[in-house]
PDB file of N, CA and C in Angstrom:
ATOM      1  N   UNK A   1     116.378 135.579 148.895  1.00  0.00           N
ATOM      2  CA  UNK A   1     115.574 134.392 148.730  1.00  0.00           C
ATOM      3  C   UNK A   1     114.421 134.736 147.786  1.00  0.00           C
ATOM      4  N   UNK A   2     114.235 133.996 146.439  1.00  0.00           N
ATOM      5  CA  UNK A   2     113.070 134.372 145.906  1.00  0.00           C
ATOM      6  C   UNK A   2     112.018 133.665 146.551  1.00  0.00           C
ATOM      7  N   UNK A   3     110.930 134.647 146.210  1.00  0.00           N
ATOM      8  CA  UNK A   3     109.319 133.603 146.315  1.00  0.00           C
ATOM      9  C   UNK A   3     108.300 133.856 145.260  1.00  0.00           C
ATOM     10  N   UNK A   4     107.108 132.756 145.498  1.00  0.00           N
ATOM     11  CA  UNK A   4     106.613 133.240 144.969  1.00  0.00           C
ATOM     12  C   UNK A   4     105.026 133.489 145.093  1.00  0.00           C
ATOM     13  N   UNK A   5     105.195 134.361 146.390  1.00  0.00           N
ATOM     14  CA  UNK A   5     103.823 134.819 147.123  1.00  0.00           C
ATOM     15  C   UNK A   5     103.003 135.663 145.711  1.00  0.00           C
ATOM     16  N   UNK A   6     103.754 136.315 145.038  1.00  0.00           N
ATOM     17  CA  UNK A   6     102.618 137.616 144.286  1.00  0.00           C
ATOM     18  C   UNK A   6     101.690 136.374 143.387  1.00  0.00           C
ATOM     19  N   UNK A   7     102.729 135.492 142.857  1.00  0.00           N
ATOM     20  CA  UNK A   7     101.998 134.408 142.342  1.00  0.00           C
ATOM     21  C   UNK A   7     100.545 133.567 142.507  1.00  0.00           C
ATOM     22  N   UNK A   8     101.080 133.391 143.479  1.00  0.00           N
ATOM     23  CA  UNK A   8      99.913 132.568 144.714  1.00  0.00           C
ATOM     24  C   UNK A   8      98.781 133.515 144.941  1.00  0.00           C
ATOM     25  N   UNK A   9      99.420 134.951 145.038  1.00  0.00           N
ATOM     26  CA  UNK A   9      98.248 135.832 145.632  1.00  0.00           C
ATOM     27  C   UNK A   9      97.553 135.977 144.515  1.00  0.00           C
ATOM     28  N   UNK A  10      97.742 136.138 143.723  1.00  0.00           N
ATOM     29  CA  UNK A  10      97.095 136.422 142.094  1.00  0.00           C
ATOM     30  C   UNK A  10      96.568 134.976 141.485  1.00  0.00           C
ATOM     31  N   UNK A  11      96.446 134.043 142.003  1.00  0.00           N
ATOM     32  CA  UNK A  11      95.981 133.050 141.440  1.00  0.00           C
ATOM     33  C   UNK A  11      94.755 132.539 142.459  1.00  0.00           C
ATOM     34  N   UNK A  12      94.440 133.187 143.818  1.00  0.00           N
ATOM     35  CA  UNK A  12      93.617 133.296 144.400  1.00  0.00           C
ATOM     36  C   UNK A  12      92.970 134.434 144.547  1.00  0.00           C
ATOM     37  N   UNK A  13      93.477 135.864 143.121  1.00  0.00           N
ATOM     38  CA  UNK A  13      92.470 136.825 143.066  1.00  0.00           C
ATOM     39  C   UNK A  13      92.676 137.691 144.358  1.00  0.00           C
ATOM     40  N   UNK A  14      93.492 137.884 144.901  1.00  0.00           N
ATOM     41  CA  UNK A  14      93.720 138.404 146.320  1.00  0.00           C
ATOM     42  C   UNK A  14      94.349 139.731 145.531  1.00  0.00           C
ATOM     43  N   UNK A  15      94.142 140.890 146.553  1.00  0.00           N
ATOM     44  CA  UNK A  15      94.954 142.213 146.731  1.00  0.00           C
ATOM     45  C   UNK A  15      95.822 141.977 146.938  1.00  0.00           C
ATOM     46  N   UNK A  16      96.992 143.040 147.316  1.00  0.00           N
ATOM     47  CA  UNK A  16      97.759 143.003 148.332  1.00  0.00           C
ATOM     48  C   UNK A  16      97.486 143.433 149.630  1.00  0.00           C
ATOM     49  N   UNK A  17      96.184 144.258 149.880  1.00  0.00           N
ATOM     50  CA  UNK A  17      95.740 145.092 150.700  1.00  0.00           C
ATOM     51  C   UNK A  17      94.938 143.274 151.906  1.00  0.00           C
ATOM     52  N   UNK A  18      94.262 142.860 150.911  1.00  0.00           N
ATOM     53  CA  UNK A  18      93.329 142.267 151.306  1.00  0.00           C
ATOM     54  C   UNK A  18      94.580 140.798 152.079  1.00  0.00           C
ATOM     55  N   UNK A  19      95.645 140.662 151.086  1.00  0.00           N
ATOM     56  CA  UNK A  19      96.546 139.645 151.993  1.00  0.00           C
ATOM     57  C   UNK A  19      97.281 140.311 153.333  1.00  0.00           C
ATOM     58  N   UNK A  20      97.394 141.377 153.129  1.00  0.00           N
ATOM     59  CA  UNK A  20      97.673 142.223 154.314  1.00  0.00           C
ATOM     60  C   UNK A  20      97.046 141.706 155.873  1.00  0.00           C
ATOM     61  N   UNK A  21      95.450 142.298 155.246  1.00  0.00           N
ATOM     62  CA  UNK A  21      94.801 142.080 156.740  1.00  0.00           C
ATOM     63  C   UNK A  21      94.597 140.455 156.820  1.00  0.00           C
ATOM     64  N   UNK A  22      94.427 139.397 155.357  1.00  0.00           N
ATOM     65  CA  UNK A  22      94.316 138.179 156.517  1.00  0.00           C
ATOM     66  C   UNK A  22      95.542 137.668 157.410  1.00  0.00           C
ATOM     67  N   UNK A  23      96.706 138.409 156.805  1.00  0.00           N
ATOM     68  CA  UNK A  23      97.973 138.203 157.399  1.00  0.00           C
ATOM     69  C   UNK A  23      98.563 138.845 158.651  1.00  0.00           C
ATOM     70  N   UNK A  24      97.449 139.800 159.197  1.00  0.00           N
ATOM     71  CA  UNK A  24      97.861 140.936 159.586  1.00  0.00           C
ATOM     72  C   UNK A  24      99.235 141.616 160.041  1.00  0.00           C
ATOM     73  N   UNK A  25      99.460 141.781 158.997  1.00  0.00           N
ATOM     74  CA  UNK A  25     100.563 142.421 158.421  1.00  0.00           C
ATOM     75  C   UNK A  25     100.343 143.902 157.516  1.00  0.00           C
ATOM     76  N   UNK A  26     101.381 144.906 157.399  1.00  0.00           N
ATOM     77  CA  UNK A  26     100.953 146.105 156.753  1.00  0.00           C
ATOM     78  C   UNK A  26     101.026 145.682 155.199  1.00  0.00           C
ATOM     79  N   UNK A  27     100.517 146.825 154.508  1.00  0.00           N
ATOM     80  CA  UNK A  27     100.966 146.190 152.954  1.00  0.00           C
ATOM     81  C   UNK A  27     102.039 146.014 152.735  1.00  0.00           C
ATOM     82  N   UNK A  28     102.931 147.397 153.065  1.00  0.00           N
ATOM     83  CA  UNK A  28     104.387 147.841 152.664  1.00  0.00           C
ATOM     84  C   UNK A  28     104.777 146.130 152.913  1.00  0.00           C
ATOM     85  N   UNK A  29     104.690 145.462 153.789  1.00  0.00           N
ATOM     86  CA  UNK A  29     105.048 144.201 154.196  1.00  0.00           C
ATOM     87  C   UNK A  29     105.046 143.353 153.070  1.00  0.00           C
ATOM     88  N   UNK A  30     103.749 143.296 152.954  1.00  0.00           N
ATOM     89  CA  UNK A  30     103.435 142.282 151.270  1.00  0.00           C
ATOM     90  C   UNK A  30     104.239 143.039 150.013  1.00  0.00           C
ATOM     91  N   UNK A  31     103.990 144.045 150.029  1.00  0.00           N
ATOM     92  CA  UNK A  31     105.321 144.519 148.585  1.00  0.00           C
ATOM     93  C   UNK A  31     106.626 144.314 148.859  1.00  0.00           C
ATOM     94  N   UNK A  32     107.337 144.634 150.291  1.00  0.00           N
ATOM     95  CA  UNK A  32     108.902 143.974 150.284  1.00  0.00           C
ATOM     96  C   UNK A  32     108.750 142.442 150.321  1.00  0.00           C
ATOM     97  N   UNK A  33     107.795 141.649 150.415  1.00  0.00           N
ATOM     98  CA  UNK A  33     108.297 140.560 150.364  1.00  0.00           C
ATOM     99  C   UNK A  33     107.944 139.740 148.924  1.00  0.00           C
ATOM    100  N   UNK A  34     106.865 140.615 148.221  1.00  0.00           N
ATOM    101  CA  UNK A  34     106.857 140.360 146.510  1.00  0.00           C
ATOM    102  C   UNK A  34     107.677 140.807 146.033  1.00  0.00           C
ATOM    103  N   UNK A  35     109.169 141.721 146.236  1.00  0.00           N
ATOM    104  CA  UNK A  35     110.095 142.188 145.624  1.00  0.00           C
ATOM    105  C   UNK A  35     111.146 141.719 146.314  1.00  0.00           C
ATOM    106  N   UNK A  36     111.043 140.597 147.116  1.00  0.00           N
ATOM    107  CA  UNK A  36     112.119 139.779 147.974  1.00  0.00           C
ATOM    108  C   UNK A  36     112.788 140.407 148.682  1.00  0.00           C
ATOM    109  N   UNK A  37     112.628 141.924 148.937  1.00  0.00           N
ATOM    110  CA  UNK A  37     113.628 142.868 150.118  1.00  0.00           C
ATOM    111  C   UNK A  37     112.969 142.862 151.188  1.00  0.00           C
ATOM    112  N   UNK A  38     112.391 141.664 151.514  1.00  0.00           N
ATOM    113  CA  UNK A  38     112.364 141.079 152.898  1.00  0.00           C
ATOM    114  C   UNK A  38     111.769 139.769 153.298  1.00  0.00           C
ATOM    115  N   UNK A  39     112.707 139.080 154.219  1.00  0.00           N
ATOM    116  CA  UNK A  39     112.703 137.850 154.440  1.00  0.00           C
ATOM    117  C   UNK A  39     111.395 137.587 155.734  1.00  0.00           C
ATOM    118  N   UNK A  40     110.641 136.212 155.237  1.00  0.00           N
ATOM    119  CA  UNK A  40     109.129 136.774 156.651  1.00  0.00           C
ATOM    120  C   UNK A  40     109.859 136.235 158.074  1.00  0.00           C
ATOM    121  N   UNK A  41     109.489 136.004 159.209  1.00  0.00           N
ATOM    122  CA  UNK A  41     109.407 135.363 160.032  1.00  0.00           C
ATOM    123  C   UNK A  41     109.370 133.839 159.667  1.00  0.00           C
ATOM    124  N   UNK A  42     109.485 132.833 160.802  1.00  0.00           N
ATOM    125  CA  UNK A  42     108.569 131.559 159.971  1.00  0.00           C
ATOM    126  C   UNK A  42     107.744 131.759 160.872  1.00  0.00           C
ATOM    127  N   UNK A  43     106.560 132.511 161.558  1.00  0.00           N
ATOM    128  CA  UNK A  43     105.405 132.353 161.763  1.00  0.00           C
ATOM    129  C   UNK A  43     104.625 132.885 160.537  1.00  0.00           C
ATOM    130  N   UNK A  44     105.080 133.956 160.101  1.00  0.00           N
ATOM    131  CA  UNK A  44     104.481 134.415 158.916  1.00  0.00           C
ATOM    132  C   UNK A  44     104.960 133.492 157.682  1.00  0.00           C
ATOM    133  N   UNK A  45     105.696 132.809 157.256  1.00  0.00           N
ATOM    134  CA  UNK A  45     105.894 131.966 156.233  1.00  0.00           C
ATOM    135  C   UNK A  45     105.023 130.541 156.220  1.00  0.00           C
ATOM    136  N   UNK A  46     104.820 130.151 157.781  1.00  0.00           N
ATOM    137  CA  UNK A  46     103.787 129.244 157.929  1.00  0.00           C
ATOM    138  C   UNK A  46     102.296 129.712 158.101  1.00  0.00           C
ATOM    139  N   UNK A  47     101.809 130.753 158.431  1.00  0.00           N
ATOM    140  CA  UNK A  47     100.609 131.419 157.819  1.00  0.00           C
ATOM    141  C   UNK A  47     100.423 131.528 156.302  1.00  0.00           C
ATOM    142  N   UNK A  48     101.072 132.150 155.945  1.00  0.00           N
ATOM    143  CA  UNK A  48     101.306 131.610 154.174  1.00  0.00           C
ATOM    144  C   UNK A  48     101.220 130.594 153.436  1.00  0.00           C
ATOM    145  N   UNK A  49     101.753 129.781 154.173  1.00  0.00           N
ATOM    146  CA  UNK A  49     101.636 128.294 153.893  1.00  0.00           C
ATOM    147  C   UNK A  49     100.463 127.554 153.823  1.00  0.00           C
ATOM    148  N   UNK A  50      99.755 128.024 155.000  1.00  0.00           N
ATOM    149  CA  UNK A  50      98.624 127.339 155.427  1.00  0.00           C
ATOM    150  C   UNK A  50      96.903 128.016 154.581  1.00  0.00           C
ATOM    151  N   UNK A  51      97.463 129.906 154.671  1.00  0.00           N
ATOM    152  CA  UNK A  51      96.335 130.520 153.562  1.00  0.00           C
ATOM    153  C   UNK A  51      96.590 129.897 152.401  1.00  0.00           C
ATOM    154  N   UNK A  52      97.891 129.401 151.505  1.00  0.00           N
ATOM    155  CA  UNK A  52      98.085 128.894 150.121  1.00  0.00           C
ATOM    156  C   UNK A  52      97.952 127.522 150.124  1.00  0.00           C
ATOM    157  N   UNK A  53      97.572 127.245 151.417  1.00  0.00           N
ATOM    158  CA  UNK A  53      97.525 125.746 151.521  1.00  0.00           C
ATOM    159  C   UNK A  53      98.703 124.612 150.254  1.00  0.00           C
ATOM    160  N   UNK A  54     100.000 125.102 150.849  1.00  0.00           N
ATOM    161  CA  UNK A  54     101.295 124.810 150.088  1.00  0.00           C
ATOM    162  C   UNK A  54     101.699 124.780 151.235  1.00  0.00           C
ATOM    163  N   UNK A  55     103.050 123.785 150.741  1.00  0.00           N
ATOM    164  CA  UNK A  55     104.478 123.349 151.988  1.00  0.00           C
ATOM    165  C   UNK A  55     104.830 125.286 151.781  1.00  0.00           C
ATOM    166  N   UNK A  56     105.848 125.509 152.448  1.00  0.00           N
ATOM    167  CA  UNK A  56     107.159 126.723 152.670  1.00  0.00           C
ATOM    168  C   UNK A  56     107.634 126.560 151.518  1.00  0.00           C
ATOM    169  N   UNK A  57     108.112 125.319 151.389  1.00  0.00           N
ATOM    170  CA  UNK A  57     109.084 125.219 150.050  1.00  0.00           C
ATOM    171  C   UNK A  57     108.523 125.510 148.514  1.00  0.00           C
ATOM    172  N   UNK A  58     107.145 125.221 148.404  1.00  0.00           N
ATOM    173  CA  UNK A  58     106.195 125.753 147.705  1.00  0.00           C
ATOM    174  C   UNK A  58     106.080 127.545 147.571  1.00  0.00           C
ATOM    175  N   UNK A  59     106.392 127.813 148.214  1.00  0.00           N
ATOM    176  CA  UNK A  59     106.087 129.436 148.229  1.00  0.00           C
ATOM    177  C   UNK A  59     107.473 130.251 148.113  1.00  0.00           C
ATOM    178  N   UNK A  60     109.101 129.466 148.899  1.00  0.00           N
ATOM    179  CA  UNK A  60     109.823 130.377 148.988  1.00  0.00           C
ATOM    180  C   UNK A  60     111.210 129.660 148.569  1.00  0.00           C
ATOM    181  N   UNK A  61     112.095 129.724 147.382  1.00  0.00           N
ATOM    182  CA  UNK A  61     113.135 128.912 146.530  1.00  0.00           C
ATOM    183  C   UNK A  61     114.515 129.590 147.871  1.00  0.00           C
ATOM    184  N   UNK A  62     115.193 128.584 148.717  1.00  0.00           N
ATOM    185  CA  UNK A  62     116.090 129.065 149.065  1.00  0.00           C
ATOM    186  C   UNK A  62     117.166 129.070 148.009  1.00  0.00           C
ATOM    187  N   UNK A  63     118.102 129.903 148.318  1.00  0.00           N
ATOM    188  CA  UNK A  63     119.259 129.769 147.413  1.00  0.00           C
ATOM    189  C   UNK A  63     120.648 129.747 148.149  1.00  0.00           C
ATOM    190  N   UNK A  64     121.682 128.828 147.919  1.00  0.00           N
ATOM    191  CA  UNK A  64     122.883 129.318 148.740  1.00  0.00           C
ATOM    192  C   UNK A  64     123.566 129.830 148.403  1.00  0.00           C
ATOM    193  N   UNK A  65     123.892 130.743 149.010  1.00  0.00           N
ATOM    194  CA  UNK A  65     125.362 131.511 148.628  1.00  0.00           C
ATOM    195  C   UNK A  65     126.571 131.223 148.081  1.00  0.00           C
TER     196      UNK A  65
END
């Protein structure tokens, strides 16, 4: 599934360190999921949502198989 969190994070000037802890989540977390080798929760996709103040669909392009 692409996204496009690094986007978002960089257009609000954010780390990755610093989206980490408002997410609390580790970094390693935020780099597999800016390199799409890992899919979030949807509690964590709706935290995302709500820090980017964007829908889900805004942040993450499903694709079907």
């Amino acid at each position: 599934m692409e996204n496009l969190v690094r986007e978002k994070r960089v257009a609000l000037g954010m780390t990755q360190d610093e989206l980490s802890v408002m997410l609390d989540v580790s970094r390693q977390t935020i780099i597999s999921l800016e390199k799409g080798r890992y899919n979030p929760s949807i509690t964590l996709a709706f935290k995302l949502s709500k820090l980017f103040q964007c829908t889900i669909e805004e942040i993450f392009i499903y694709e079907e198989e």
